[in-house]
C-alpha positions as YAML, in Angstrom:
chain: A
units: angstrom
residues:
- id: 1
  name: UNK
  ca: [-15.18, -32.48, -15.26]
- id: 2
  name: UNK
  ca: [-13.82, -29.20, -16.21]
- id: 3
  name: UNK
  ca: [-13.92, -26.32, -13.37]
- id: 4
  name: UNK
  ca: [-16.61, -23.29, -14.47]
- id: 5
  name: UNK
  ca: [-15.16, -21.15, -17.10]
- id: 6
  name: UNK
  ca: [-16.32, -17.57, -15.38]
- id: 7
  name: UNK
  ca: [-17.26, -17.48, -11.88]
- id: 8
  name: UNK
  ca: [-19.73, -14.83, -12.03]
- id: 9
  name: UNK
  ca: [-20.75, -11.95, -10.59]
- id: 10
  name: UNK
  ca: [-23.30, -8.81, -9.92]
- id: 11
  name: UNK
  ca: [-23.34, -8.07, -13.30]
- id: 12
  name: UNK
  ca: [-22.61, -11.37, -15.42]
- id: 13
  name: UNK
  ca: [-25.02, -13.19, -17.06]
- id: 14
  name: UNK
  ca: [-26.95, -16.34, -15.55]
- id: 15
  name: UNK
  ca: [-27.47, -18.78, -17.41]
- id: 16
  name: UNK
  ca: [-31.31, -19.45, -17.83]
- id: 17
  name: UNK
  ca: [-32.52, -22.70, -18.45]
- id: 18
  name: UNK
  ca: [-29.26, -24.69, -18.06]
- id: 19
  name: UNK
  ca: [-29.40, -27.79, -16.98]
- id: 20
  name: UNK
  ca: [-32.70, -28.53, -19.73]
- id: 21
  name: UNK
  ca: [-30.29, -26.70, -22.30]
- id: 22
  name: UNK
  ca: [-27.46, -29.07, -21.40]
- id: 23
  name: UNK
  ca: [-29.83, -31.97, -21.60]
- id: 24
  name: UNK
  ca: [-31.48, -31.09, -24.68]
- id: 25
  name: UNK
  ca: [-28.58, -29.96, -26.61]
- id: 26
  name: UNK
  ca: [-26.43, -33.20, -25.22]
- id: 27
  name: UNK
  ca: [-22.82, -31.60, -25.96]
- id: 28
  name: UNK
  ca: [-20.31, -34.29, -26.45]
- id: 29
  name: UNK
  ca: [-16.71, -34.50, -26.42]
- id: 30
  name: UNK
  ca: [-15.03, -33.56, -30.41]
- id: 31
  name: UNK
  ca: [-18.29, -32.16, -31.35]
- id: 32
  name: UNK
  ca: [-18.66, -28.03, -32.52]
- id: 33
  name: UNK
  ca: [-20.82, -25.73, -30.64]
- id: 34
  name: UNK
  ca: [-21.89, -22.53, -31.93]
- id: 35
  name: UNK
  ca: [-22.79, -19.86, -29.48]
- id: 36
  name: UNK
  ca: [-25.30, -17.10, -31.59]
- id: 37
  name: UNK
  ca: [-25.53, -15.19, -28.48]
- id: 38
  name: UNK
  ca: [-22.51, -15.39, -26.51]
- id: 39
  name: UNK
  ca: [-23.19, -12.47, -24.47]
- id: 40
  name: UNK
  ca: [-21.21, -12.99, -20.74]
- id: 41
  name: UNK
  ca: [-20.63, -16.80, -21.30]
- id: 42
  name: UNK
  ca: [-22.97, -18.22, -18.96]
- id: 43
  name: UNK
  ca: [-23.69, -21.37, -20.89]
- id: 44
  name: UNK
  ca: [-20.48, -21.43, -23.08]
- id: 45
  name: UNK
  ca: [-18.92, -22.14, -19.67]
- id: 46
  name: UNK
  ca: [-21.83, -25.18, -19.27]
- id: 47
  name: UNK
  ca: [-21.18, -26.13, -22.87]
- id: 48
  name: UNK
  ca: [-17.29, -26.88, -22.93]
- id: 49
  name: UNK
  ca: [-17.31, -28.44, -20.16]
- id: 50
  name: UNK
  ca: [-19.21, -30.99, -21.74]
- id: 51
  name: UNK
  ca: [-16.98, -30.88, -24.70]
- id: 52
  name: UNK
  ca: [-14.36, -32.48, -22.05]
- id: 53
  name: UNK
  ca: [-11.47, -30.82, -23.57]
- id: 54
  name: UNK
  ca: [-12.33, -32.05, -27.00]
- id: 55
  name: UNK
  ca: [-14.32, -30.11, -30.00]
- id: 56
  name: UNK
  ca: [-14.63, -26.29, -30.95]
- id: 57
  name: UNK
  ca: [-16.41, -23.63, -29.70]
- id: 58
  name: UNK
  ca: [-17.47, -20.62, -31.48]
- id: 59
  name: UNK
  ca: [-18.78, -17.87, -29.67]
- id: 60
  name: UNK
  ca: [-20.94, -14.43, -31.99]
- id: 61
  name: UNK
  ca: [-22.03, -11.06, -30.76]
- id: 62
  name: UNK
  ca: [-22.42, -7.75, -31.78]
- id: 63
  name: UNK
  ca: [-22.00, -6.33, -28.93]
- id: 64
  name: UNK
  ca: [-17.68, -5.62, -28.43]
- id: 65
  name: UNK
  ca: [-18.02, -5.03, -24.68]
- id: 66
  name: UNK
  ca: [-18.54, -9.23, -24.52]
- id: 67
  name: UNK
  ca: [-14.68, -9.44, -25.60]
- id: 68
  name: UNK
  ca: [-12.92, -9.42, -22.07]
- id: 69
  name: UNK
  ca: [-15.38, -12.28, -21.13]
- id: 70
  name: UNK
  ca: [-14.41, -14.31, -24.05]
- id: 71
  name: UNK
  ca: [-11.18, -14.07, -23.60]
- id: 72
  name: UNK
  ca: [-11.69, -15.46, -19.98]
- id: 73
  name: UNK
  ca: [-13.62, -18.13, -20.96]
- id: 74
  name: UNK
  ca: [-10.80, -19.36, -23.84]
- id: 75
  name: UNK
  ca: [-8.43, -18.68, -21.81]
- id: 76
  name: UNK
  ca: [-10.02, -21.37, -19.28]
- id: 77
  name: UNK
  ca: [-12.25, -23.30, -21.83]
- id: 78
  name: UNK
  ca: [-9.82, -26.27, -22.48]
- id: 79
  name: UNK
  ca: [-11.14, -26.37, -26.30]
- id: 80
  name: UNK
  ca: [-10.90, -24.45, -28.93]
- id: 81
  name: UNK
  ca: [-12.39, -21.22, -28.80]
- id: 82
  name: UNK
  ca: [-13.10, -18.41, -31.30]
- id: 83
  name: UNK
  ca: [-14.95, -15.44, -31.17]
- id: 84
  name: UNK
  ca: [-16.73, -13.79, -34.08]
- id: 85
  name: UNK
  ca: [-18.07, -10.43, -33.79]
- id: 86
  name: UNK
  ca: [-20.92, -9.13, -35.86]
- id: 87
  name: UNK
  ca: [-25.16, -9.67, -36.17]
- id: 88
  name: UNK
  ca: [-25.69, -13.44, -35.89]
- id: 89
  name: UNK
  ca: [-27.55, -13.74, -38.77]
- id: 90
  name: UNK
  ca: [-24.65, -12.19, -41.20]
- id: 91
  name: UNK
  ca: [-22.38, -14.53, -39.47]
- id: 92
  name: UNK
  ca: [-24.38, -17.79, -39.48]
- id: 93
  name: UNK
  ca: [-25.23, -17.35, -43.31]
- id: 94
  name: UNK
  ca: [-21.29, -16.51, -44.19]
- id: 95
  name: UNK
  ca: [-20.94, -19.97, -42.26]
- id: 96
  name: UNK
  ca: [-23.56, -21.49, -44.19]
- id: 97
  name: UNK
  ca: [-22.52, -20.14, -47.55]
- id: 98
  name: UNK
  ca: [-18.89, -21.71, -46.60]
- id: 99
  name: UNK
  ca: [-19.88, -25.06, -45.72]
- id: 100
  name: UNK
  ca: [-19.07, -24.80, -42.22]
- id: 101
  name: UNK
  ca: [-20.64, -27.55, -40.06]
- id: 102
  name: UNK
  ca: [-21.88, -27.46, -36.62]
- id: 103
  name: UNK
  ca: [-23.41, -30.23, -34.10]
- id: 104
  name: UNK
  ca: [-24.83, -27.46, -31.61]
- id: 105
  name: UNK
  ca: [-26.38, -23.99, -31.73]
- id: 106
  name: UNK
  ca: [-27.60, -22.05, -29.49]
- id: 107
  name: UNK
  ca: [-29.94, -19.19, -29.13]
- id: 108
  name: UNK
  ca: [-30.10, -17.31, -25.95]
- id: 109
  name: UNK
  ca: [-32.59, -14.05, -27.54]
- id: 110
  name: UNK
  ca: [-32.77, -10.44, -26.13]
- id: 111
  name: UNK
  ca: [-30.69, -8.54, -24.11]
- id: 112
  name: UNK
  ca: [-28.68, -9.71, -21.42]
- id: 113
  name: UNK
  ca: [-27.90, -8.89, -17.60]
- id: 114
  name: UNK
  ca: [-24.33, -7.69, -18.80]
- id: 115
  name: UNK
  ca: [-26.35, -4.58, -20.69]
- id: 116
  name: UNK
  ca: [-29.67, -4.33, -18.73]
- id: 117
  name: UNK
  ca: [-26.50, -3.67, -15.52]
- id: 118
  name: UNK
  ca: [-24.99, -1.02, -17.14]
- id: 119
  name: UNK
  ca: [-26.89, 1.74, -17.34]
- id: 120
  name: UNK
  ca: [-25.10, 3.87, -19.61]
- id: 121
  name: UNK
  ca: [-26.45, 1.40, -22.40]
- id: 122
  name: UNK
  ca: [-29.82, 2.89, -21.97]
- id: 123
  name: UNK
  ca: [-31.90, -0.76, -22.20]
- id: 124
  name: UNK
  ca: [-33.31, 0.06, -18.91]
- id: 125
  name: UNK
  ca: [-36.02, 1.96, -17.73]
- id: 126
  name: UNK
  ca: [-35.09, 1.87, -14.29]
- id: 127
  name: UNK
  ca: [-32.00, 4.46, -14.41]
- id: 128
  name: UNK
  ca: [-31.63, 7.44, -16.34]
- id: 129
  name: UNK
  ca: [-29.15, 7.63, -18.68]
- id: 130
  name: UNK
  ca: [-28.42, 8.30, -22.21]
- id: 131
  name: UNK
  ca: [-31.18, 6.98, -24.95]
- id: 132
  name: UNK
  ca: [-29.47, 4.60, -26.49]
- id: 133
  name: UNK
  ca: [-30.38, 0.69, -26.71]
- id: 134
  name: UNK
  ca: [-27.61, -0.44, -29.11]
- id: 135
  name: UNK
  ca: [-26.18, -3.99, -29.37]
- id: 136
  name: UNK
  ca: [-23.70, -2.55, -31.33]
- id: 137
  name: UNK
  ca: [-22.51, 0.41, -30.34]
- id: 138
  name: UNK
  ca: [-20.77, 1.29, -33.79]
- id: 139
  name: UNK
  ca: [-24.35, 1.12, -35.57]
- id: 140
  name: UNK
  ca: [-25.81, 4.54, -36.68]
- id: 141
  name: UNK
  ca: [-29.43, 4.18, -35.66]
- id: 142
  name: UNK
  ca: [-30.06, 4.33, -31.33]
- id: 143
  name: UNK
  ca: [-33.22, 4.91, -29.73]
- id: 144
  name: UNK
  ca: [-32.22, 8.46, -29.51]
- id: 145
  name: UNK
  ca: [-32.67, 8.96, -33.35]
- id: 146
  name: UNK
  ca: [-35.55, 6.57, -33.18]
- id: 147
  name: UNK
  ca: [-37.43, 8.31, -30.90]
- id: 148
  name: UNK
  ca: [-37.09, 11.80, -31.99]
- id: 149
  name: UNK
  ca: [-37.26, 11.18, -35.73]
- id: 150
  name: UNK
  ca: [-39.51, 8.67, -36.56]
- id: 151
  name: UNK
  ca: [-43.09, 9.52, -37.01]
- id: 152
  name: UNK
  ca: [-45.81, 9.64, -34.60]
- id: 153
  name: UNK
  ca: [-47.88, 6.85, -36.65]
- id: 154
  name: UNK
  ca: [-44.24, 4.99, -36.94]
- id: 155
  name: UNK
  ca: [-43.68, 5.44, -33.32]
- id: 156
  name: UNK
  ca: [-47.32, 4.00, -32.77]
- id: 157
  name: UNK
  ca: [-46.59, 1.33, -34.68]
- id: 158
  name: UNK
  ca: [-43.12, -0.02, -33.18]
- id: 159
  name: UNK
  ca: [-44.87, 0.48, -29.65]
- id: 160
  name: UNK
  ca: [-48.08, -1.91, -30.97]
- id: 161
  name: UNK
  ca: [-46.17, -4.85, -32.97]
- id: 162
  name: UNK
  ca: [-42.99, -4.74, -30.51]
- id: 163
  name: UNK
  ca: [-44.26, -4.03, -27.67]
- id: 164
  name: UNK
  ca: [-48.04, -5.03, -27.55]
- id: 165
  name: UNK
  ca: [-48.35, -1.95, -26.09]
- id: 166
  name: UNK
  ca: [-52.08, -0.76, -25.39]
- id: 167
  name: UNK
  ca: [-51.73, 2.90, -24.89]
- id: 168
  name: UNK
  ca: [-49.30, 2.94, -28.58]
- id: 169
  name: UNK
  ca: [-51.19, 6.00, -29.80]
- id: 170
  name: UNK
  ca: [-51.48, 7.82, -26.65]
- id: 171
  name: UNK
  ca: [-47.48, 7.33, -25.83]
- id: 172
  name: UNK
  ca: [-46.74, 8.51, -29.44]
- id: 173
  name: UNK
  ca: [-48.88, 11.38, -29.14]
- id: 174
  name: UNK
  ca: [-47.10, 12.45, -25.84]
- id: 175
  name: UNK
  ca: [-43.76, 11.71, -27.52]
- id: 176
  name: UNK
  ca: [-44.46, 14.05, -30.36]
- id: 177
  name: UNK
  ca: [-45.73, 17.06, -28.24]
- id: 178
  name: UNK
  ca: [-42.25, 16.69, -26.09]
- id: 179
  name: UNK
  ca: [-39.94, 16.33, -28.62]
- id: 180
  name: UNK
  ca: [-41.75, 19.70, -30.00]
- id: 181
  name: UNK
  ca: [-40.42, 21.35, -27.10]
- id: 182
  name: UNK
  ca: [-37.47, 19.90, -27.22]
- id: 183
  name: UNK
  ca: [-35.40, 16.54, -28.40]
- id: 184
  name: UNK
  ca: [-35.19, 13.52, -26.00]
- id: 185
  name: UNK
  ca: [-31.99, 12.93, -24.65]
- id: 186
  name: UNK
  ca: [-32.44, 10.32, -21.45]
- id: 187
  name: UNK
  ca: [-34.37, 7.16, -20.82]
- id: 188
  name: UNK
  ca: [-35.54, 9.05, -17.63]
- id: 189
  name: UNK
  ca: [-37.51, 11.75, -20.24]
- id: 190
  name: UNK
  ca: [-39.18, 9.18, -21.63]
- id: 191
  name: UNK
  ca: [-40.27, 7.50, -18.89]
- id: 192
  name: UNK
  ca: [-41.99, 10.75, -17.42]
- id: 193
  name: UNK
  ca: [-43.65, 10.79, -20.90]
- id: 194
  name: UNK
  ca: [-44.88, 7.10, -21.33]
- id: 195
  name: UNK
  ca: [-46.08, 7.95, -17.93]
- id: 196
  name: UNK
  ca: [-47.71, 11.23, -18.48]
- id: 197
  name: UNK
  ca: [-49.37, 9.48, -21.69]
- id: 198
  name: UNK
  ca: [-51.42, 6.94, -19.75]
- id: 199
  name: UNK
  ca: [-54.22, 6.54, -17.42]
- id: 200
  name: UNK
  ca: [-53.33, 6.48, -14.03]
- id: 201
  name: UNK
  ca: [-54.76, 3.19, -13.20]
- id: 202
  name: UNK
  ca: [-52.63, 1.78, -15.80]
- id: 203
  name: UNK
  ca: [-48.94, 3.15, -14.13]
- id: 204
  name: UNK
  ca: [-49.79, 0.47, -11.02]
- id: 205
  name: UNK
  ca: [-50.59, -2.34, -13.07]
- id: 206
  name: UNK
  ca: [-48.25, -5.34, -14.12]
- id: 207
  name: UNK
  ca: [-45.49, -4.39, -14.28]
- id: 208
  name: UNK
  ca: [-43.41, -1.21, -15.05]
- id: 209
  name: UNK
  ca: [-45.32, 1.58, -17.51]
- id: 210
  name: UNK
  ca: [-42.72, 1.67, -19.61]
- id: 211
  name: UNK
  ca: [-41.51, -2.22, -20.42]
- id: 212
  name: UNK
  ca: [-43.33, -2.54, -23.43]
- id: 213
  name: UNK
  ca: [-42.29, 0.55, -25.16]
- id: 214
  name: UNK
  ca: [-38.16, 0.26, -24.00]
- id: 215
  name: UNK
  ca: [-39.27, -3.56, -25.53]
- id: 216
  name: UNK
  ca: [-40.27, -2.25, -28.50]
- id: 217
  name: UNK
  ca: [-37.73, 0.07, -28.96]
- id: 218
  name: UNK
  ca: [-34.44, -1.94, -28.49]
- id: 219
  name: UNK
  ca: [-35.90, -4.40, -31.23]
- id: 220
  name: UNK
  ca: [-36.76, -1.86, -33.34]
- id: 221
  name: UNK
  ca: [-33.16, 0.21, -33.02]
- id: 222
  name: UNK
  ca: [-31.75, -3.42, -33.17]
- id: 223
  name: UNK
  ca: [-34.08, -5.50, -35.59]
- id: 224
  name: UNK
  ca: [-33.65, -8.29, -33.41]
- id: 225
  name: UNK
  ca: [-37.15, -10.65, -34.91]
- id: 226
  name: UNK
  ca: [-35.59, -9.43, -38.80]
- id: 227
  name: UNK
  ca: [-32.20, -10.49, -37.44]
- id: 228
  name: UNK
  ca: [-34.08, -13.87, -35.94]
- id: 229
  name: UNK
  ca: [-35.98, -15.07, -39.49]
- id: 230
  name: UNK
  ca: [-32.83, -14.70, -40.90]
- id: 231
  name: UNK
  ca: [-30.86, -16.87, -38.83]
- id: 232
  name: UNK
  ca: [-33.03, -19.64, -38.02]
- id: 233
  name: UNK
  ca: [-32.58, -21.21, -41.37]
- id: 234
  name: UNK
  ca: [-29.01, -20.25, -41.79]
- id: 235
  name: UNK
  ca: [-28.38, -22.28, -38.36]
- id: 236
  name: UNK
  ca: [-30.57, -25.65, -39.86]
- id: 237
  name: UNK
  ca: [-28.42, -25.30, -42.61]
- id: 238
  name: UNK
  ca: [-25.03, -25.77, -41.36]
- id: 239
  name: UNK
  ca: [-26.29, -28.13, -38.74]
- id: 240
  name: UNK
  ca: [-24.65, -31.60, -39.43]
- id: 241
  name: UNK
  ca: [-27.26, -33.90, -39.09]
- id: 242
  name: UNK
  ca: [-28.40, -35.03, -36.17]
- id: 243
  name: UNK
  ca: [-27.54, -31.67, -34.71]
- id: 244
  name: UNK
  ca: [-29.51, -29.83, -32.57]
- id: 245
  name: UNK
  ca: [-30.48, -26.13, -32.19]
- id: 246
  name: UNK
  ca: [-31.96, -24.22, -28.57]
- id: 247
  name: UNK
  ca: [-33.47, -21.39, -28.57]
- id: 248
  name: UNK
  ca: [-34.56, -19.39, -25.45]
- id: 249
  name: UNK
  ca: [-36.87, -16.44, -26.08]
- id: 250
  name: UNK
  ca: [-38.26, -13.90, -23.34]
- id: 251
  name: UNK
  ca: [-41.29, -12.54, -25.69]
- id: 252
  name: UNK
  ca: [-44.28, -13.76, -27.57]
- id: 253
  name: UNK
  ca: [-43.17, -12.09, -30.95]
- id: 254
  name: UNK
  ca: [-39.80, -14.08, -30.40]
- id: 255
  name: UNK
  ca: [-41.47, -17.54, -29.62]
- id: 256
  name: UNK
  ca: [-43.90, -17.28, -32.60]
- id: 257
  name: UNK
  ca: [-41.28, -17.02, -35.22]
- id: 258
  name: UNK
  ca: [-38.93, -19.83, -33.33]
- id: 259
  name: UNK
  ca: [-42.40, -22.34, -32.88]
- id: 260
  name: UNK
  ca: [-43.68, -21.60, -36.58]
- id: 261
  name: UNK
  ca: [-39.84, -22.09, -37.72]
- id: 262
  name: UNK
  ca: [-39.33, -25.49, -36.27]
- id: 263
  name: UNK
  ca: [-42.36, -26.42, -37.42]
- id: 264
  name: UNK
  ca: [-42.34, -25.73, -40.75]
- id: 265
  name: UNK
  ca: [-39.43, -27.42, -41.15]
- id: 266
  name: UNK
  ca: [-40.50, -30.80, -39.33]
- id: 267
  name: UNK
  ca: [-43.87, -30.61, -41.52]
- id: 268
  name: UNK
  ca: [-42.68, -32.59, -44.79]
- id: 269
  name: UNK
  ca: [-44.82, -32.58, -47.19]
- id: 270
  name: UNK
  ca: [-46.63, -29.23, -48.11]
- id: 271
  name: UNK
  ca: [-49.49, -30.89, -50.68]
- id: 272
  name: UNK
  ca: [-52.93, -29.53, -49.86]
- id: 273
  name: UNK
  ca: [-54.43, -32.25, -48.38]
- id: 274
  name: UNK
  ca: [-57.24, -33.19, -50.44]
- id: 275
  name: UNK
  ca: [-54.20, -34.33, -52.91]
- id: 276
  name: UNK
  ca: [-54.27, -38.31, -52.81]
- id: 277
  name: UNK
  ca: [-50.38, -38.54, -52.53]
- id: 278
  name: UNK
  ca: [-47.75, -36.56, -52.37]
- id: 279
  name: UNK
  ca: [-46.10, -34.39, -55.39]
- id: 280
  name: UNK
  ca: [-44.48, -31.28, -53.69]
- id: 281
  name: UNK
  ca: [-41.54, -34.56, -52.71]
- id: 282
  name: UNK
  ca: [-40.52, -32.50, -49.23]
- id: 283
  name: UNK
  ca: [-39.03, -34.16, -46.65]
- id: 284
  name: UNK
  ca: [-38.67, -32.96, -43.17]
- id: 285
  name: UNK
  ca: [-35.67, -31.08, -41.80]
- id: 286
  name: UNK
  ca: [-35.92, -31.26, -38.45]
- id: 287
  name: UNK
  ca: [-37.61, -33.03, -35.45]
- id: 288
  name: UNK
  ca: [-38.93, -31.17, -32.52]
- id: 289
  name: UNK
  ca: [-37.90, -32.13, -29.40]
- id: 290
  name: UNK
  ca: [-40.00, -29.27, -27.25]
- id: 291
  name: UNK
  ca: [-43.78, -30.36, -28.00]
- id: 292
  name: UNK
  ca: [-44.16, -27.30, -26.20]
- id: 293
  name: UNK
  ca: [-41.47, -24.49, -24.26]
- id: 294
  name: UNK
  ca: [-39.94, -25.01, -21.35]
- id: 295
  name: UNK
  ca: [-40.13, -22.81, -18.69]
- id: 296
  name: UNK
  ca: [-38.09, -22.50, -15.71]
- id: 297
  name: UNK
  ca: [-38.90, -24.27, -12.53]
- id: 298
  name: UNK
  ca: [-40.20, -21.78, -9.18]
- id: 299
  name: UNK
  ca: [-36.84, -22.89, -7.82]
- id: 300
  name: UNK
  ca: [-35.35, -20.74, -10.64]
- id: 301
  name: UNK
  ca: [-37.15, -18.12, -10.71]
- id: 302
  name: UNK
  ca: [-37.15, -17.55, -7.27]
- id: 303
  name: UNK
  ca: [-33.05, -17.22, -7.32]
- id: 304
  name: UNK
  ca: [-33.26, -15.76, -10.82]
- id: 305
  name: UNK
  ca: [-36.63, -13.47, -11.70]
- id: 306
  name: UNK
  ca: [-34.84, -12.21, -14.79]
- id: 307
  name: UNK
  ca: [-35.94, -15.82, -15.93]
- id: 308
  name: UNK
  ca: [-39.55, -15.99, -15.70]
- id: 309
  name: UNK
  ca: [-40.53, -15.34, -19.10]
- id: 310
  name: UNK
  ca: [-37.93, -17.58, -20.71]
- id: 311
  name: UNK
  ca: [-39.36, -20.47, -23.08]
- id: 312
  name: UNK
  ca: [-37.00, -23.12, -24.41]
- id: 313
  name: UNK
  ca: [-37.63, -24.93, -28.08]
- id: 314
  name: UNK
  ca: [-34.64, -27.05, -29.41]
- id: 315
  name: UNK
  ca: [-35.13, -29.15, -32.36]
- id: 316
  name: UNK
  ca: [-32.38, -31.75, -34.10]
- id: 317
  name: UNK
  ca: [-31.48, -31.79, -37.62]
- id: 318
  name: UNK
  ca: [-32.52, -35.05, -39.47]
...
């Protein structure tokens, strides 16, 4: 067995869900993995040691900050390692489109310790710093722009599909009559408004007052469920078959597109069903092998509460 490719620390990325991702995806030696979400390399350094020295491993993000801990991991992988930066659903289609084969891909969605520990990213509410929520910082839209220029009724919107968000109006409303005064500049300013904008019951309930809007902003500024329905399909694609995709969500409006995905494509045949036999002549892509997601254990949690909300679905192609 290989040693771990990064040792990590305060501010890497832990791996959620590993050992059923390693057992599930069942990695073996020649074979290609593609990482969607490579992120700090917390289960690229899982994944090649399974690979035993032999196979490829191809690691995508958008974000350029994940660079230095790719390099570690290649430098330590014992396989073949390249990174490709860019959305995952550009680069998963280009690799599609070229004929590219893979027997492994995996999804690890949202955003991970490595930018929710750096404040001066702006994905959390629980620091103030600039308003930004970017994946990439090179893109021209942050939640800066988002916040002060889109619409109250947009606003209300993003917070309500995104976020689930029950107070959408009332936060928009607030967000308007600041931004009157003056632009937002800091996740800290709107915080104080999500909070103003709500009852007060409703600040000590589950959870932090304003998780559901920075949600529903960073997919927004990031069109992470656009980016998602574009991908799936260009993953199934250049699966070889028998390979198998993971995906690990953290959200409801992730988990619906990744469970109606799968199975679609394991369906078959899409005749109405009064129809005596079958004339559309579909056959099924994939198998499911997740009936339903799975969730970490308590054990997890308990050393890892950034977990808790994690669901697992992998599926192999046939």
């Amino acid at each position: 067995m290989l040693p771990s490719v990064l040792q990590p620390n305060a501010t890497d990325h832990v791996p959620v869900l590993a050992e059923e991702i390693r057992r599930l995806l069942d990695v073996q030696p020649g074979e290609t993995v593609v990482d969607a979400t490579f992120g700090a390399g917390g289960h690229a350094a899982l994944l090649a040691e399974d690979l035993r020295g032999e196979g490829k491993y191809v690691a995508i993000d958008r974000d350029p900050n994940v660079k230095p801990y790719f390099e570690s991991f290649r430098r330590r992988a014992g396989v073949q390692a390249r990174f490709l930066s860019g959305d995952f659903a550009d680069v998963l289609e280009r690799f599609a489109d070229n004929g590219r084969g893979a027997d492994a891909v995996i999804f690890d969605l949202g955003v991970s310790s490595m930018q929710l520990d750096r404040p001066e990213r702006g994905f959390s509410y629980a620091a103030d710093a600039p308003l930004d929520m970017r994946m990439d910082p090179s893109a021209e839209v942050s939640a800066r722009e988002l916040v002060n220029g889109a619409s109250e009724r947009e606003l209300t919107e993003i917070f309500r599909s995104y976020g689930e968000e029950r107070y959408a109006r009332q936060i928009a409303k607030r967000i308007g009559r600041e931004r009157r005064k003056q632009p937002f500049e800091t996740t800290g300013e709107l915080v104080e408004a999500i909070k103003a904008a709500i009852p007060t019951p409703a600040r000590f309930g589950e959870g932090h007052p304003a998780r559901r809007v920075f949600q529903a902003l960073r997919i927004a500024v990031n069109d992470e469920l656009g980016a998602l329905e574009a991908a799936l399909p260009a993953a199934l694609e250049m699966l070889r078959p028998g390979g198998r995709m993971a995906v690990i969500s953290f959200h409801s409006l992730e988990d619906r597109i990744v469970k109606r995905f799968f199975r679609d494509r394991a369906r078959g045949c899409t005749c109405p069903p009064e129809f005596p036999v079958c004339v559309c002549g579909k056959e099924p892509e994939a198998r499911v092998l997740t009936s339903k997601p799975l969730r970490p254990s308590r054990t997890e949690v308990d050393h890892n509460p950034r977990a808790s909300s994690a669901r697992l679905r992998v599926a192999v192609k046939v």
